Tab-separated table of C-alpha atoms and ligand atoms in Angstrom:
chain	number	residue	atom	x	y	z
A	879	UNK	CA	6.657	13.739	-20.326
A	880	UNK	CA	4.291	11.488	-22.189
A	881	UNK	CA	2.822	8.119	-21.445
A	882	UNK	CA	0.169	5.661	-22.427
A	883	UNK	CA	-2.384	4.311	-19.966
A	884	UNK	CA	-3.842	0.901	-20.633
A	885	UNK	CA	-5.474	-1.972	-18.694
A	886	UNK	CA	-3.046	-4.274	-16.886
A	887	UNK	CA	-1.802	-7.487	-18.594
A	888	UNK	CA	-0.501	-10.662	-16.976
A	889	UNK	CA	2.958	-10.010	-18.439
A	890	UNK	CA	3.078	-6.725	-16.444
A	891	UNK	CA	2.765	-8.340	-13.028
A	892	UNK	CA	6.469	-8.972	-12.369
A	893	UNK	CA	7.405	-5.346	-13.026
A	894	UNK	CA	4.413	-4.067	-11.020
A	895	UNK	CA	5.396	-6.256	-8.062
A	896	UNK	CA	8.922	-4.773	-8.245
A	897	UNK	CA	7.573	-1.200	-8.140
A	898	UNK	CA	5.111	-2.117	-5.383
A	899	UNK	CA	7.842	-3.701	-3.206
A	900	UNK	CA	10.059	-0.648	-3.474
A	901	UNK	CA	7.187	1.836	-2.939
A	902	UNK	CA	5.366	0.604	0.162
A	903	UNK	CA	6.316	-0.804	3.579
A	904	UNK	CA	3.250	-3.081	3.321
A	905	UNK	CA	3.185	-4.094	-0.384
A	906	UNK	CA	0.273	-5.946	-1.958
A	907	UNK	CA	0.691	-9.630	-2.721
A	908	UNK	CA	1.464	-9.867	-6.491
A	909	UNK	CA	-1.427	-12.315	-6.726
A	910	UNK	CA	-3.825	-9.387	-6.303
A	911	UNK	CA	-2.398	-7.760	-9.442
A	912	UNK	CA	-2.450	-11.111	-11.248
A	913	UNK	CA	-6.147	-11.612	-10.513
A	914	UNK	CA	-6.906	-8.189	-12.005
A	915	UNK	CA	-4.616	-8.794	-14.988
A	916	UNK	CA	-6.326	-12.096	-15.813
A	917	UNK	CA	-9.584	-10.169	-16.080
A	918	UNK	CA	-8.115	-7.402	-18.263
A	919	UNK	CA	-7.937	-4.990	-15.332
A	920	UNK	CA	-11.566	-5.147	-14.284
A	921	UNK	CA	-12.979	-7.376	-11.547
A	922	UNK	CA	-16.009	-7.568	-9.293
A	923	UNK	CA	-15.235	-7.855	-5.578
A	924	UNK	CA	-17.157	-10.129	-3.222
A	925	UNK	CA	-19.016	-7.049	-1.938
A	926	UNK	CA	-20.180	-6.153	-5.451
A	927	UNK	CA	-17.840	-3.231	-6.049
A	928	UNK	CA	-16.016	-2.871	-9.363
A	929	UNK	CA	-12.215	-2.859	-9.126
A	930	UNK	CA	-10.164	-1.510	-12.029
A	931	UNK	CA	-6.449	-1.253	-12.723
A	932	UNK	CA	-4.395	0.555	-15.359
A	933	UNK	CA	-0.675	0.813	-15.980
A	934	UNK	CA	1.221	3.759	-17.418
A	935	UNK	CA	3.889	2.945	-19.987
A	936	UNK	CA	6.597	5.286	-21.202
A	937	UNK	CA	8.984	4.182	-23.961
A	938	UNK	CA	7.682	0.608	-23.695
A	939	UNK	CA	8.402	0.437	-19.964
A	940	UNK	CA	5.872	0.352	-17.125
A	941	UNK	CA	6.494	3.444	-15.009
A	942	UNK	CA	3.466	3.315	-12.717
A	943	UNK	CA	-0.045	2.066	-12.066
A	944	UNK	CA	-3.257	2.669	-10.175
A	945	UNK	CA	-6.049	0.516	-8.761
A	946	UNK	CA	-9.436	1.928	-7.836
A	947	UNK	CA	-12.692	0.562	-6.502
A	948	UNK	CA	-16.162	1.833	-7.357
A	949	UNK	CA	-19.590	1.346	-5.905
A	950	UNK	CA	-22.655	3.561	-6.209
A	951	UNK	CA	-21.557	7.168	-6.585
A	952	UNK	CA	-18.139	6.624	-5.084
A	953	UNK	CA	-14.766	5.959	-6.670
A	954	UNK	CA	-12.078	4.994	-4.161
A	955	UNK	CA	-8.399	5.062	-5.125
A	956	UNK	CA	-6.771	2.087	-3.423
A	957	UNK	CA	-3.294	1.984	-4.951
A	958	UNK	CA	-1.086	4.418	-6.870
A	959	UNK	CA	2.651	4.181	-7.429
A	960	UNK	CA	5.340	5.420	-9.788
A	961	UNK	CA	8.702	3.627	-10.093
A	962	UNK	CA	11.393	5.394	-8.033
A	963	UNK	CA	13.561	6.324	-11.011
A	964	UNK	CA	10.588	7.938	-12.803
A	965	UNK	CA	9.210	10.047	-9.962
A	966	UNK	CA	8.895	13.844	-9.933
A	967	UNK	CA	8.358	13.950	-13.700
A	968	UNK	CA	4.580	14.340	-13.708
A	969	UNK	CA	3.687	10.648	-14.146
A	970	UNK	CA	1.841	10.433	-10.812
A	971	UNK	CA	-0.315	13.354	-11.803
A	972	UNK	CA	-0.967	11.858	-15.254
A	973	UNK	CA	-2.138	8.566	-13.732
A	974	UNK	CA	-4.321	10.267	-11.118
A	975	UNK	CA	-6.007	12.487	-13.702
A	976	UNK	CA	-6.806	9.485	-15.889
A	977	UNK	CA	-8.248	7.588	-12.914
A	978	UNK	CA	-10.577	10.527	-12.236
A	979	UNK	CA	-11.611	10.594	-15.908
A	980	UNK	CA	-12.394	6.866	-15.765
A	981	UNK	CA	-14.450	7.320	-12.572
A	982	UNK	CA	-16.443	10.137	-14.160
A	983	UNK	CA	-17.047	8.005	-17.270
A	984	UNK	CA	-18.685	5.410	-15.045
A	985	UNK	CA	-20.924	8.033	-13.489
A	986	UNK	CA	-19.240	8.275	-10.088
A	987	UNK	CA	-19.955	11.575	-8.368
A	988	UNK	CA	-17.165	11.691	-5.803
A	989	UNK	CA	-13.726	10.216	-5.190
A	990	UNK	CA	-12.044	9.261	-1.922
A	991	UNK	CA	-8.695	7.834	-0.816
A	992	UNK	CA	-6.534	7.302	2.248
A	993	UNK	CA	-2.934	8.373	2.536
A	994	UNK	CA	-0.282	8.094	5.251
A	995	UNK	CA	-0.139	11.304	7.216
A	996	UNK	CA	3.623	11.581	6.603
A	997	UNK	CA	3.358	11.095	2.807
A	998	UNK	CA	3.688	14.764	1.933
A	999	UNK	CA	4.417	14.207	-1.778
A	1000	UNK	CA	1.251	12.147	-2.294
A	1001	UNK	CA	-0.785	14.583	-0.205
A	1002	UNK	CA	0.493	17.458	-2.321
A	1003	UNK	CA	-0.401	15.542	-5.494
A	1004	UNK	CA	-3.969	14.929	-4.274
A	1005	UNK	CA	-4.471	18.504	-3.099
A	1006	UNK	CA	-3.281	19.844	-6.460
A	1007	UNK	CA	-5.788	17.552	-8.171
A	1008	UNK	CA	-8.656	19.063	-6.140
A	1009	UNK	CA	-8.873	16.687	-3.187
A	1010	UNK	CA	-9.405	18.065	0.328
A	1011	UNK	CA	-8.649	16.332	3.618
A	1012	UNK	CA	-11.968	15.191	5.088
A	1013	UNK	CA	-11.057	12.912	7.981
A	1014	UNK	CA	-8.514	10.814	9.801
A	1015	UNK	CA	-8.395	7.112	10.655
A	1016	UNK	CA	-6.276	6.653	13.763
A	1017	UNK	CA	-3.839	3.736	13.440
A	1018	UNK	CA	-4.950	2.835	9.894
A	1019	UNK	CA	-1.361	1.916	9.008
A	1020	UNK	CA	-0.485	0.499	12.426
A	1021	UNK	CA	1.754	3.125	13.964
A	1022	UNK	CA	0.545	5.815	11.577
A	1023	UNK	CA	-2.811	7.503	10.947
A	1024	UNK	CA	-4.446	7.780	7.543
A	1025	UNK	CA	-5.765	11.079	6.273
A	1026	UNK	CA	-8.921	10.659	4.204
A	1027	UNK	CA	-9.174	12.832	1.118
A	1028	UNK	CA	-12.326	13.494	-0.914
A	1029	UNK	CA	-13.181	15.283	-4.119
A	1030	UNK	CA	-16.287	15.843	-6.200
A	1031	UNK	CA	-15.976	14.448	-9.703
B	2092	COA	C1	3.129	9.697	-4.759
B	2092	COA	C2	3.666	9.364	-6.148
B	2092	COA	C3	2.698	8.435	-6.871
B	2092	COA	C4	3.782	10.700	-6.943
B	2092	COA	O1	4.194	10.390	-8.254
B	2092	COA	P1	5.216	11.331	-9.061
B	2092	COA	O2	5.220	10.860	-10.460
B	2092	COA	O3	6.491	11.403	-8.345
B	2092	COA	O4	4.460	12.741	-8.908
B	2092	COA	P2	4.457	13.947	-9.951
B	2092	COA	O5	5.791	14.050	-10.606
B	2092	COA	O6	3.260	13.819	-10.833
B	2092	COA	O7	4.290	15.166	-8.968
B	2092	COA	C5	3.084	15.455	-8.351
B	2092	COA	C6	3.283	16.672	-7.468
B	2092	COA	O8	4.155	16.352	-6.382
B	2092	COA	C7	5.294	17.188	-6.421
B	2092	COA	N1	6.479	16.390	-6.139
B	2092	COA	C8	6.894	15.312	-6.820
B	2092	COA	N2	8.024	14.828	-6.273
B	2092	COA	C9	8.314	15.666	-5.244
B	2092	COA	C10	9.362	15.696	-4.304
B	2092	COA	N3	10.338	14.780	-4.317
B	2092	COA	N4	9.354	16.676	-3.371
B	2092	COA	C11	8.370	17.604	-3.337
B	2092	COA	N5	7.324	17.620	-4.219
B	2092	COA	C12	7.322	16.653	-5.158
B	2092	COA	C13	5.386	17.714	-7.835
B	2092	COA	O9	6.059	18.961	-7.873
B	2092	COA	C14	3.944	17.819	-8.207
B	2092	COA	O10	3.391	18.997	-7.682
B	2092	COA	P3	3.091	20.261	-8.618
B	2092	COA	O11	2.015	19.781	-9.561
B	2092	COA	O12	2.641	21.284	-7.643
B	2092	COA	O13	4.365	20.575	-9.309
B	2092	COA	C15	5.095	8.734	-6.078
B	2092	COA	O14	5.917	9.579	-5.326
B	2092	COA	C16	5.107	7.344	-5.463
B	2092	COA	O15	4.912	6.352	-6.150
B	2092	COA	N6	5.367	7.268	-4.151
B	2092	COA	C17	5.414	5.985	-3.432
B	2092	COA	C18	4.060	5.326	-3.374
B	2092	COA	C19	3.017	6.255	-2.762
B	2092	COA	O16	3.253	6.954	-1.775
B	2092	COA	N7	1.799	6.236	-3.351
B	2092	COA	C20	0.668	7.015	-2.868
B	2092	COA	C21	-0.035	6.254	-1.812
B	2092	COA	S1	-1.449	7.125	-1.191
């Protein structure tokens, strides 16, 4: 398994939206990805946090992506997905590890994320990467709670 991580481009948005739609019950509006792509995968939010996005390509095809937000010492993973047909081949892990490298490069000291309680594959991925469950947000996803994970960087 090998892949290349690079900042998102506008021409990637259609494929990303496809992966997003098939990965989440509450997918992001493609416009969110487009806004990031127009700024080469790096944008400032209205609250002053830095939002970054990278895509993973494998044999010229986009197989997954991640979006993360950073402010002060914290890096917060807000989106991570791998295309259905490319899952369970180590791509999720590859993307997550690169996100953590990028956070460290920017001097962040800890990383956080939320995950659906029932998402055992993602939870396993995060635990293997050194994250530990540190809280719960009741009803974060409507009918389902979020488990908060944290890790030092
Ligand atoms: C979660 C997700 C990103 C993982 O990506 P992936 O490329 O399939 O994951 P990897 O192949 O890198 O595997 C990561 C770990 O999960 C395990 N895993 C992967 N698929 C699995 C499966 N179907 N059943 C059990 N374990 C599985 C792997 O064995 C690996 O653990 P290991 O290092 O102990 O061997 C992917 O499943 C996905 O996009 N899911 C839908 C969107 C989503 O839930 N995103 C996360 C939101 S918080």
